[in-house]
Short mmCIF file of C-alpha atoms in Angstrom, two decimals:
data_model
loop_
_atom_site.label_atom_id
_atom_site.label_comp_id
_atom_site.label_asym_id
_atom_site.label_seq_id
_atom_site.Cartn_x
_atom_site.Cartn_y
_atom_site.Cartn_z
CA ASN A 1323 24.10 40.64 24.21
CA ARG A 1324 23.04 37.61 22.18
CA SER A 1325 20.39 36.59 24.70
CA GLY A 1326 20.27 32.79 24.97
CA ARG A 1327 22.47 31.83 21.99
CA SER A 1328 26.12 31.18 22.75
CA ARG A 1329 28.95 31.99 20.36
CA ALA A 1330 29.60 28.26 19.89
CA GLU A 1331 25.94 27.61 18.95
CA ILE A 1332 25.95 30.44 16.42
CA GLU A 1333 29.25 29.40 14.83
CA ASN A 1334 28.09 25.79 14.61
CA GLU A 1335 25.10 26.78 12.47
CA LEU A 1336 26.93 29.39 10.41
CA SER A 1337 29.68 26.93 9.48
CA SER A 1338 27.08 24.58 7.97
CA GLY A 1339 25.76 27.15 5.46
CA ARG A 1340 26.25 26.49 1.75
CA ILE A 1341 27.49 29.39 -0.41
CA LEU A 1342 25.58 29.56 -3.69
CA GLU A 1343 27.25 30.51 -6.98
CA ASP A 1344 30.37 31.72 -5.12
CA GLY A 1345 28.38 34.81 -4.24
CA PRO A 1346 26.92 36.62 -1.22
CA VAL A 1347 23.96 34.26 -0.78
CA ILE A 1348 24.15 31.43 1.73
CA ASP A 1349 21.71 28.54 1.84
CA PHE A 1350 21.04 27.55 5.45
CA GLY A 1351 18.35 25.02 4.52
CA SER A 1352 17.58 22.30 7.11
CA ILE A 1353 20.41 23.49 9.37
CA LYS A 1354 19.85 23.41 13.11
CA ASP A 1355 22.03 22.80 16.14
CA THR A 1356 20.11 20.17 18.07
CA THR A 1357 22.38 20.72 21.10
CA SER A 1358 21.57 24.44 21.36
CA THR A 1359 19.65 25.88 24.30
CA ALA A 1360 16.76 26.89 22.03
CA GLU A 1361 16.45 23.51 20.29
CA ARG A 1362 16.61 21.65 23.59
CA ALA A 1363 13.92 23.92 25.03
CA LEU A 1364 11.69 23.37 21.98
CA THR A 1365 12.23 19.61 22.16
CA GLN A 1366 11.34 19.61 25.86
CA ALA A 1367 8.18 21.64 25.17
CA ARG A 1368 7.30 19.19 22.39
CA ASN A 1369 7.77 16.16 24.66
CA ASP A 1370 5.73 17.78 27.44
CA TYR A 1371 2.94 18.63 25.00
CA LEU A 1372 2.83 15.08 23.58
CA ALA A 1373 2.87 13.63 27.10
CA ALA A 1374 -0.04 15.89 28.10
CA ILE A 1375 -2.02 14.74 25.06
CA SER A 1376 -1.31 11.12 25.94
CA ALA A 1377 -2.43 11.64 29.54
CA GLU A 1378 -5.39 14.00 29.07
CA GLY A 1379 -6.36 13.86 25.39
CA LYS A 1380 -5.87 16.56 22.77
CA SER A 1381 -9.19 18.27 23.49
CA ALA A 1382 -8.08 19.02 27.06
CA ILE A 1383 -4.98 20.93 25.94
CA LYS A 1384 -5.54 24.64 25.32
CA LEU A 1385 -3.28 26.39 22.84
CA GLY A 1386 -2.97 29.88 21.40
CA PHE A 1387 -4.28 33.24 22.51
CA ALA A 1388 -7.37 33.69 24.66
CA GLY A 1389 -10.22 35.63 23.08
CA ASP A 1390 -13.36 37.09 24.59
CA GLY A 1391 -14.79 33.95 26.12
CA GLN A 1392 -13.29 31.70 23.43
CA THR A 1393 -10.05 30.09 22.39
CA ARG A 1394 -8.98 31.57 19.10
CA LEU A 1395 -7.28 29.70 16.29
CA MET A 1396 -3.54 29.23 16.76
CA GLY A 1397 -1.60 32.36 15.81
CA ILE A 1398 -4.68 34.57 15.88
CA ASN A 1399 -4.63 37.30 18.52
CA ASP A 1400 -5.98 40.78 19.23
CA GLU A 1401 -3.60 42.43 16.75
CA VAL A 1402 -4.64 40.13 13.90
CA VAL A 1403 -8.32 40.64 14.68
CA GLN A 1404 -7.84 44.41 14.82
CA GLU A 1405 -5.93 44.56 11.52
CA VAL A 1406 -8.40 42.33 9.68
CA GLY A 1407 -11.38 44.05 11.28
CA ARG A 1408 -13.14 40.95 12.61
CA GLU A 1409 -12.54 37.61 14.28
CA VAL A 1410 -10.51 35.40 11.95
CA GLY A 1411 -11.75 31.90 11.21
CA ALA A 1412 -14.97 32.50 13.12
CA PHE A 1413 -17.16 32.12 10.02
CA ILE A 1414 -17.60 28.44 10.86
CA ASP A 1415 -18.07 26.68 14.19
CA ASP A 1416 -18.47 23.16 12.87
CA ASP A 1417 -15.30 21.10 13.21
CA ALA A 1418 -17.01 18.03 11.76
CA LYS A 1419 -17.59 19.93 8.51
CA VAL A 1420 -13.98 21.17 8.47
CA GLN A 1421 -12.77 17.58 8.89
CA LEU A 1422 -15.16 16.34 6.20
CA CYS A 1423 -13.73 18.96 3.85
CA ALA A 1424 -10.22 17.74 4.69
CA SER A 1425 -11.30 14.15 3.95
CA TYR A 1426 -12.69 15.33 0.63
CA LEU A 1427 -9.40 17.04 -0.25
CA ARG A 1428 -7.31 14.03 0.77
CA SER A 1429 -9.56 11.82 -1.36
CA ASN A 1430 -8.62 13.91 -4.40
CA ALA A 1431 -4.89 13.90 -3.63
CA PRO A 1432 -2.46 11.98 -5.86
CA ALA A 1433 -2.00 8.38 -4.77
CA GLY A 1434 0.75 8.00 -2.21
CA MET A 1435 0.98 11.69 -1.32
CA PHE A 1436 -0.12 11.11 2.28
CA GLU A 1437 0.51 8.23 4.64
CA ALA A 1438 -2.46 6.52 6.28
CA HIS A 1439 -3.53 7.74 9.72
CA THR A 1440 -6.58 7.22 11.90
CA ASP A 1441 -7.17 10.99 11.98
CA ALA A 1442 -6.88 11.30 8.20
CA THR A 1443 -9.73 9.38 6.64
CA VAL A 1444 -10.49 9.42 2.93
CA LEU A 1445 -13.89 9.11 1.28
CA SER A 1446 -15.01 6.14 -0.72
CA ASN A 1447 -16.80 6.50 -4.05
CA ASP A 1448 -20.11 5.89 -2.26
CA ASP A 1449 -19.23 8.57 0.31
CA MET A 1450 -18.50 11.00 -2.50
CA LYS A 1451 -21.95 10.45 -3.95
CA SER A 1452 -23.69 11.01 -0.63
CA ILE A 1453 -22.08 14.32 0.38
CA ASP A 1454 -22.65 17.84 -0.89
CA THR A 1455 -19.28 18.52 -2.54
CA GLY A 1456 -20.46 21.96 -3.59
CA ASP A 1457 -20.93 22.90 0.05
CA LEU A 1458 -17.41 21.70 0.89
CA LYS A 1459 -15.92 23.63 -2.03
CA ALA A 1460 -17.74 26.74 -0.80
CA LEU A 1461 -16.18 26.24 2.65
CA LEU A 1462 -12.74 25.94 1.08
CA ASP A 1463 -13.35 29.08 -0.99
CA GLU A 1464 -14.37 30.96 2.16
CA ALA A 1465 -11.21 29.79 3.94
CA TYR A 1466 -9.16 31.05 0.99
CA GLU A 1467 -11.03 34.37 1.06
CA GLU A 1468 -10.25 34.72 4.77
CA SER A 1469 -6.59 34.00 3.99
CA GLY A 1470 -6.66 36.73 1.36
CA LEU A 1471 -8.04 39.22 3.89
CA VAL A 1472 -5.25 38.42 6.35
CA THR A 1473 -2.65 38.79 3.58
CA GLU A 1474 -4.10 42.14 2.51
CA ALA A 1475 -4.19 43.41 6.10
CA PHE A 1476 -0.60 42.57 6.98
CA ALA A 1477 1.31 42.48 3.67
CA LYS A 1478 -0.19 45.13 1.43
CA THR A 1479 2.71 45.19 -1.06
CA PHE A 1480 2.79 41.41 -1.20
CA TYR A 1481 -1.00 41.32 -1.65
CA ILE A 1482 -0.89 43.66 -4.65
CA GLY A 1483 1.55 41.24 -6.27
CA THR A 1484 -0.86 38.35 -5.70
CA GLN A 1485 -3.60 40.31 -7.49
CA LEU A 1486 -1.57 39.91 -10.68
CA MET A 1487 -1.41 36.10 -10.42
CA PRO A 1488 -3.65 33.44 -11.93
CA GLU A 1489 -6.26 32.41 -9.35
CA PRO A 1490 -4.76 29.01 -8.36
CA ALA A 1491 -1.35 30.56 -7.67
CA GLN A 1492 -2.90 33.59 -5.98
CA LYS A 1493 -4.84 31.43 -3.54
CA ALA A 1494 -1.86 29.18 -2.90
CA ILE A 1495 0.33 32.16 -2.00
CA TRP A 1496 -2.39 33.41 0.38
CA ALA A 1497 -2.41 29.98 2.06
CA VAL A 1498 1.37 30.06 2.48
CA TYR A 1499 1.34 33.64 3.74
CA VAL A 1500 -1.32 32.95 6.38
CA TRP A 1501 0.68 30.01 7.71
CA CYS A 1502 3.74 32.30 7.93
CA ARG A 1503 1.71 35.08 9.58
CA ARG A 1504 0.33 32.74 12.22
CA THR A 1505 3.81 31.36 12.87
CA ASP A 1506 5.15 34.88 13.37
CA GLU A 1507 2.31 35.87 15.70
CA ILE A 1508 2.95 32.86 17.95
CA VAL A 1509 6.31 34.39 18.85
CA ASP A 1510 5.96 38.13 18.32
CA ALA A 1511 2.56 38.95 19.79
CA PRO A 1512 2.24 40.01 23.47
CA ARG A 1513 0.96 37.28 25.76
CA LYS A 1514 -1.52 37.46 28.62
CA PRO A 1515 -1.31 35.30 31.76
CA GLU A 1516 -4.13 33.09 30.47
CA ASP A 1517 -2.37 32.46 27.13
CA THR A 1518 -0.38 29.28 26.51
CA ASN A 1519 3.38 29.23 26.93
CA MET A 1520 5.11 30.40 23.74
CA LEU A 1521 7.34 27.32 23.39
CA THR A 1522 4.36 25.01 23.89
CA ASP A 1523 2.51 26.79 21.10
CA LEU A 1524 5.52 26.73 18.77
CA SER A 1525 6.20 23.02 19.36
CA ALA A 1526 2.52 22.18 18.84
CA TRP A 1527 2.54 24.30 15.67
CA GLU A 1528 5.51 22.38 14.28
CA ILE A 1529 3.79 19.07 15.03
CA ARG A 1530 0.70 20.33 13.18
CA LEU A 1531 2.86 21.21 10.20
CA GLU A 1532 4.45 17.76 10.15
CA ASN A 1533 1.04 16.07 10.38
CA LEU A 1534 -0.37 18.15 7.53
CA PHE A 1535 2.50 17.35 5.15
CA LYS A 1536 2.81 13.68 6.17
CA TYR A 1537 -0.82 12.66 6.67
CA GLY A 1538 -2.92 15.55 5.36
CA ILE A 1539 -4.31 16.24 8.86
CA VAL A 1540 -5.83 19.66 9.59
CA GLU A 1541 -6.70 21.17 12.94
CA ASP A 1542 -8.80 24.18 11.93
CA VAL A 1543 -10.44 25.82 8.95
CA LEU A 1544 -7.39 27.93 7.99
CA ASP A 1545 -5.36 24.73 7.56
CA LEU A 1546 -7.63 23.72 4.66
CA PRO A 1547 -6.07 26.13 2.12
CA LEU A 1548 -2.56 24.90 2.94
CA LEU A 1549 -3.69 21.29 2.56
CA ASP A 1550 -5.28 22.14 -0.78
CA CYS A 1551 -2.11 24.00 -1.78
CA LYS A 1552 0.04 20.96 -0.99
CA ILE A 1553 -2.25 18.75 -3.08
CA LYS A 1554 -2.28 21.11 -6.07
CA PHE A 1555 1.46 21.78 -5.85
CA PRO A 1556 2.90 18.38 -4.83
CA ASN A 1557 6.49 19.65 -4.99
CA LEU A 1558 5.83 22.10 -2.15
CA PRO A 1559 8.53 21.09 0.37
CA ILE A 1560 8.17 21.06 4.14
CA GLU A 1561 11.80 22.05 4.75
CA PRO A 1562 11.41 25.85 4.39
CA PHE A 1563 8.39 25.77 6.70
CA VAL A 1564 10.45 23.95 9.34
CA ASP A 1565 13.32 26.40 8.80
CA MET A 1566 10.94 29.31 9.41
CA VAL A 1567 10.04 27.81 12.79
CA ARG A 1568 13.79 27.91 13.54
CA GLY A 1569 13.71 31.61 12.63
CA MET A 1570 10.89 32.21 15.09
CA LEU A 1571 12.92 30.37 17.71
CA MET A 1572 15.67 32.96 17.23
CA ASP A 1573 13.22 35.69 18.31
CA ILE A 1574 12.10 34.06 21.58
CA PRO A 1575 13.33 36.02 24.61
CA ASP A 1576 16.04 34.42 26.79
CA ILE A 1577 16.79 31.54 24.39
CA GLY A 1578 16.86 33.35 21.06
CA GLN A 1579 19.02 36.12 19.66
CA ASP A 1580 18.24 39.83 19.87
CA ARG A 1581 21.67 41.11 18.77
CA TYR A 1582 23.80 40.25 15.74
CA ASP A 1583 27.57 40.74 15.79
CA THR A 1584 28.11 40.19 12.06
CA PHE A 1585 26.10 40.32 8.85
CA GLU A 1586 26.66 36.59 8.43
CA GLU A 1587 24.69 36.04 11.65
CA LEU A 1588 21.92 38.31 10.38
CA HIS A 1589 22.01 36.48 7.04
CA LEU A 1590 21.04 33.26 8.82
CA TYR A 1591 18.07 35.04 10.41
CA CYS A 1592 17.09 36.60 7.05
CA TYR A 1593 17.17 33.17 5.41
CA ARG A 1594 14.97 31.62 8.07
CA VAL A 1595 12.27 34.28 8.27
CA ALA A 1596 12.21 35.53 4.66
CA GLY A 1597 14.38 33.46 2.31
CA THR A 1598 12.22 30.51 3.25
CA VAL A 1599 9.17 32.30 1.79
CA GLY A 1600 10.93 32.38 -1.57
CA LEU A 1601 11.51 28.63 -1.37
CA MET A 1602 7.87 28.03 -0.38
CA SER A 1603 6.76 30.09 -3.36
CA MET A 1604 8.97 28.54 -6.03
CA PRO A 1605 6.80 25.45 -6.71
CA ILE A 1606 3.77 27.76 -7.00
CA PHE A 1607 5.43 30.23 -9.35
CA GLY A 1608 7.00 27.51 -11.48
CA CYS A 1609 10.09 27.76 -13.69
CA ALA A 1610 10.26 28.78 -17.34
CA LYS A 1611 11.40 26.30 -19.98
CA GLY A 1612 15.12 25.76 -19.82
CA PHE A 1613 15.43 26.64 -16.13
CA THR A 1614 15.39 24.49 -13.01
CA ASP A 1615 14.52 25.04 -9.36
CA ALA A 1616 18.21 24.70 -8.55
CA GLU A 1617 19.06 27.62 -10.86
CA ALA A 1618 16.23 29.76 -9.52
CA LYS A 1619 17.13 29.09 -5.89
CA GLU A 1620 19.85 31.71 -5.50
CA PRO A 1621 17.70 34.57 -6.86
CA ALA A 1622 14.78 33.41 -4.70
CA LEU A 1623 16.93 33.49 -1.58
CA SER A 1624 18.41 36.83 -2.65
CA LEU A 1625 14.91 38.31 -2.81
CA GLY A 1626 14.10 37.00 0.66
CA VAL A 1627 17.27 38.53 2.08
CA ALA A 1628 16.55 41.82 0.26
CA PHE A 1629 13.01 41.95 1.63
CA GLN A 1630 14.12 41.21 5.20
CA ILE A 1631 16.95 43.76 5.18
CA THR A 1632 14.38 46.26 3.90
CA ASN A 1633 12.04 45.34 6.77
CA ILE A 1634 14.86 45.76 9.26
CA LEU A 1635 15.89 49.17 7.87
CA ARG A 1636 12.28 50.37 7.82
CA ASP A 1637 11.71 49.32 11.45
CA VAL A 1638 14.97 50.24 13.21
CA GLY A 1639 13.35 52.76 15.55
CA GLU A 1640 10.23 50.68 16.19
CA ASP A 1641 12.19 47.48 16.90
CA ALA A 1642 14.42 49.29 19.39
CA VAL A 1643 11.75 51.24 21.26
CA LYS A 1644 8.90 48.70 21.25
CA ARG A 1645 10.76 45.39 21.29
CA GLY A 1646 14.24 46.15 22.64
CA ARG A 1647 15.78 44.57 19.54
CA VAL A 1648 18.63 45.84 17.38
CA TYR A 1649 19.04 43.81 14.20
CA LEU A 1650 21.77 45.99 12.65
CA PRO A 1651 25.10 44.07 12.74
CA HIS A 1652 27.37 45.33 15.53
CA ASP A 1653 30.40 45.12 13.25
CA ASP A 1654 28.76 47.64 10.92
CA MET A 1655 27.77 49.88 13.82
CA LYS A 1656 31.35 49.84 15.11
CA THR A 1657 32.74 50.61 11.65
CA PHE A 1658 30.55 53.69 11.31
CA GLY A 1659 30.76 54.83 14.94
CA VAL A 1660 27.12 54.18 15.80
CA THR A 1661 26.10 52.95 19.27
CA GLU A 1662 23.04 51.17 20.63
CA GLU A 1663 22.50 54.05 23.04
CA GLN A 1664 22.19 56.35 20.03
CA ILE A 1665 19.60 54.09 18.42
CA PHE A 1666 17.51 53.84 21.59
CA ALA A 1667 17.78 57.61 22.00
CA GLN A 1668 16.69 57.97 18.34
CA ARG A 1669 19.58 60.34 17.62
CA LEU A 1670 20.35 60.87 13.95
CA ASP A 1671 23.84 62.09 12.98
CA ASP A 1672 26.31 61.87 10.09
CA ASN A 1673 27.70 58.54 11.30
CA TYR A 1674 24.25 56.98 11.37
CA ILE A 1675 23.39 58.39 7.92
CA ALA A 1676 26.62 56.94 6.49
CA MET A 1677 25.76 53.54 7.95
CA MET A 1678 22.24 53.69 6.49
CA LYS A 1679 23.66 54.46 3.05
CA PHE A 1680 25.85 51.37 3.38
CA GLN A 1681 22.93 49.17 4.50
CA ILE A 1682 20.70 50.41 1.65
CA GLU A 1683 23.46 49.69 -0.86
CA ARG A 1684 23.74 46.15 0.52
CA ALA A 1685 19.97 45.62 0.24
CA ARG A 1686 19.97 46.87 -3.36
CA MET A 1687 22.77 44.47 -4.22
CA TYR A 1688 20.49 41.60 -3.14
CA TYR A 1689 17.60 43.07 -5.16
CA GLU A 1690 19.89 43.11 -8.21
CA ARG A 1691 20.74 39.45 -7.69
CA ALA A 1692 17.05 38.66 -7.28
CA LEU A 1693 16.23 40.38 -10.58
CA ARG A 1694 18.20 37.69 -12.43
CA GLY A 1695 15.58 35.20 -11.34
CA VAL A 1696 12.54 36.90 -12.86
CA PRO A 1697 13.13 35.51 -16.41
CA MET A 1698 13.62 32.06 -14.84
CA LEU A 1699 10.00 32.05 -13.67
CA SER A 1700 7.01 30.84 -15.64
CA PRO A 1701 5.68 33.73 -17.78
CA GLU A 1702 2.52 34.25 -15.68
CA SER A 1703 4.61 34.61 -12.49
CA ARG A 1704 7.07 37.23 -13.72
CA LEU A 1705 4.92 40.35 -13.35
CA PRO A 1706 3.74 39.55 -9.78
CA VAL A 1707 7.31 38.94 -8.61
CA GLN A 1708 8.75 41.93 -10.50
CA SER A 1709 6.00 44.15 -9.12
CA SER A 1710 6.58 42.99 -5.54
CA LEU A 1711 10.31 43.52 -5.98
CA ASP A 1712 9.83 47.04 -7.37
CA CYS A 1713 7.26 48.07 -4.75
CA TYR A 1714 9.29 46.78 -1.83
CA GLY A 1715 12.43 48.40 -3.19
CA ARG A 1716 10.62 51.74 -3.05
CA ILE A 1717 10.77 51.54 0.76
CA LEU A 1718 14.52 52.11 0.47
CA ASP A 1719 13.82 55.20 -1.66
CA LYS A 1720 11.49 56.47 1.05
CA ILE A 1721 14.15 56.04 3.74
CA GLU A 1722 16.42 58.21 1.59
CA GLU A 1723 13.66 60.77 1.07
CA ASN A 1724 13.21 60.89 4.87
CA GLY A 1725 16.85 61.92 5.22
CA TYR A 1726 17.78 58.39 6.40
CA ASP A 1727 15.73 58.93 9.56
CA ASN A 1728 14.28 55.50 10.26
CA LEU A 1729 14.57 56.13 14.00
CA THR A 1730 11.59 58.47 14.32
CA LYS A 1731 9.98 58.11 10.88
CA ARG A 1732 8.52 55.09 9.14
CA ALA A 1733 9.17 54.78 5.40
CA TYR A 1734 5.77 54.42 3.80
CA VAL A 1735 4.82 53.74 0.18
CA SER A 1736 1.19 54.60 -0.53
CA LYS A 1737 -1.18 52.24 -2.32
CA TRP A 1738 -1.33 54.58 -5.32
CA GLU A 1739 2.45 54.73 -5.54
CA LYS A 1740 2.53 50.94 -5.53
CA LEU A 1741 -0.13 50.72 -8.24
CA ALA A 1742 1.76 53.29 -10.31
CA THR A 1743 4.82 51.02 -10.42
CA ILE A 1744 2.93 48.15 -12.10
CA PRO A 1745 3.25 49.44 -15.72
CA PHE A 1746 6.98 49.88 -15.21
CA SER A 1747 7.21 46.42 -13.65
CA TRP A 1748 5.35 44.98 -16.64
CA TYR A 1749 7.80 46.65 -19.04
CA ARG A 1750 10.75 45.22 -17.13
CA THR A 1751 9.41 41.69 -17.74
CA GLN A 1752 9.42 42.24 -21.51
CA ASP A 1753 12.35 41.35 -23.78
CA LEU A 1754 12.35 44.88 -25.14
CA SER A 1755 13.43 46.22 -21.73
CA LYS A 1756 16.79 44.47 -22.19
CA LEU A 1757 17.41 46.48 -25.37
CA ILE A 1758 15.83 49.74 -24.20
CA PRO A 1759 15.94 49.79 -20.37
CA LEU A 1760 13.99 52.27 -18.30
CA PRO A 1761 15.98 55.28 -17.04
CA GLY A 1762 18.06 54.15 -14.08
CA ASP A 1763 17.83 50.44 -14.94
CA ASN A 1764 20.92 48.45 -15.83
#
């Protein structure tokens, strides 16, 4: 059962992937089958949305999840509010001030970064003198702080890594993560009858992304950090953001894909929902002298694939029971004599354990390939990435410690265990670790 994706659609996209370094990493950047059911549905939703704006005006079009008597920011729903512990983005109810802050940021952008647009004004020198720039900077800081809270709530391991970064990079990663989180929530969160159609939201979200990168336009206060991030890191590309939207499209019921016959199919999904984060992060992390983005690309994608396989292995039982999804490749299940019925029944046996050992070995192979990229990063970025890699890899250890039962148990690494890995991560970033490796390291 591949839901709405036909075999021809899948093969068309897989055949366009680019193998990197003759290895197990495939770059699926900017690949999409415009004739597929999902792409045609998204295009139709986009056209309908734009037509509605033309006929009724943007203010008349409601998007996102309904709150208690209010329309929340796009991608913010009950789950996000519950995890963060309060309404997100509700610290300001003054769109004029948000737009003034955006104008201020655009006015400080490098010449030629954004194209002119009626909804993207810039401030003159006289305007600059007449406004309270300190107040606008405080608003931006608060938006960044809110982004940090969302990151901490949903990506605790990732957040610990950001705590080891210089402040500009730390904030930029929070901005990127919050955009990714909101994108994910548009597709994954349960919808009520009063909520907007999922495809409408996703098409509107993609248009917002395009407008931010092309014109510097923002729609709400949580767009401000991403705009600031783009200005401070001009090489931040839009392509991985667009590719992540394609990944979300793969998760939409009836037109997406909820089963994967081969690992190559799953690899495409892993690239779109996780490898893309590595590509978003590369301009922020920066490369060390003597290395280029092209050289660092394969390790960055390897880390994304490793992280996503780890997520999948951690959540096998939860994905099956709560979402009806089985991400494990069917070819692997067949090889090891594991059935979907067994997974839904949460029945652990020797066949399943053997398959988990194989999957964990595959994930660790991608972690090993990702490790090669740490020395390619700028010195200040090595510890955060190494720490995130080490902490996330510990989830695989926990699955082993749980007897490979990820059907009824969730592999959990405590905050103190994560913090305890940081000294070891630091040592691994030092040249001495190549001469005297830690026990168990290659």
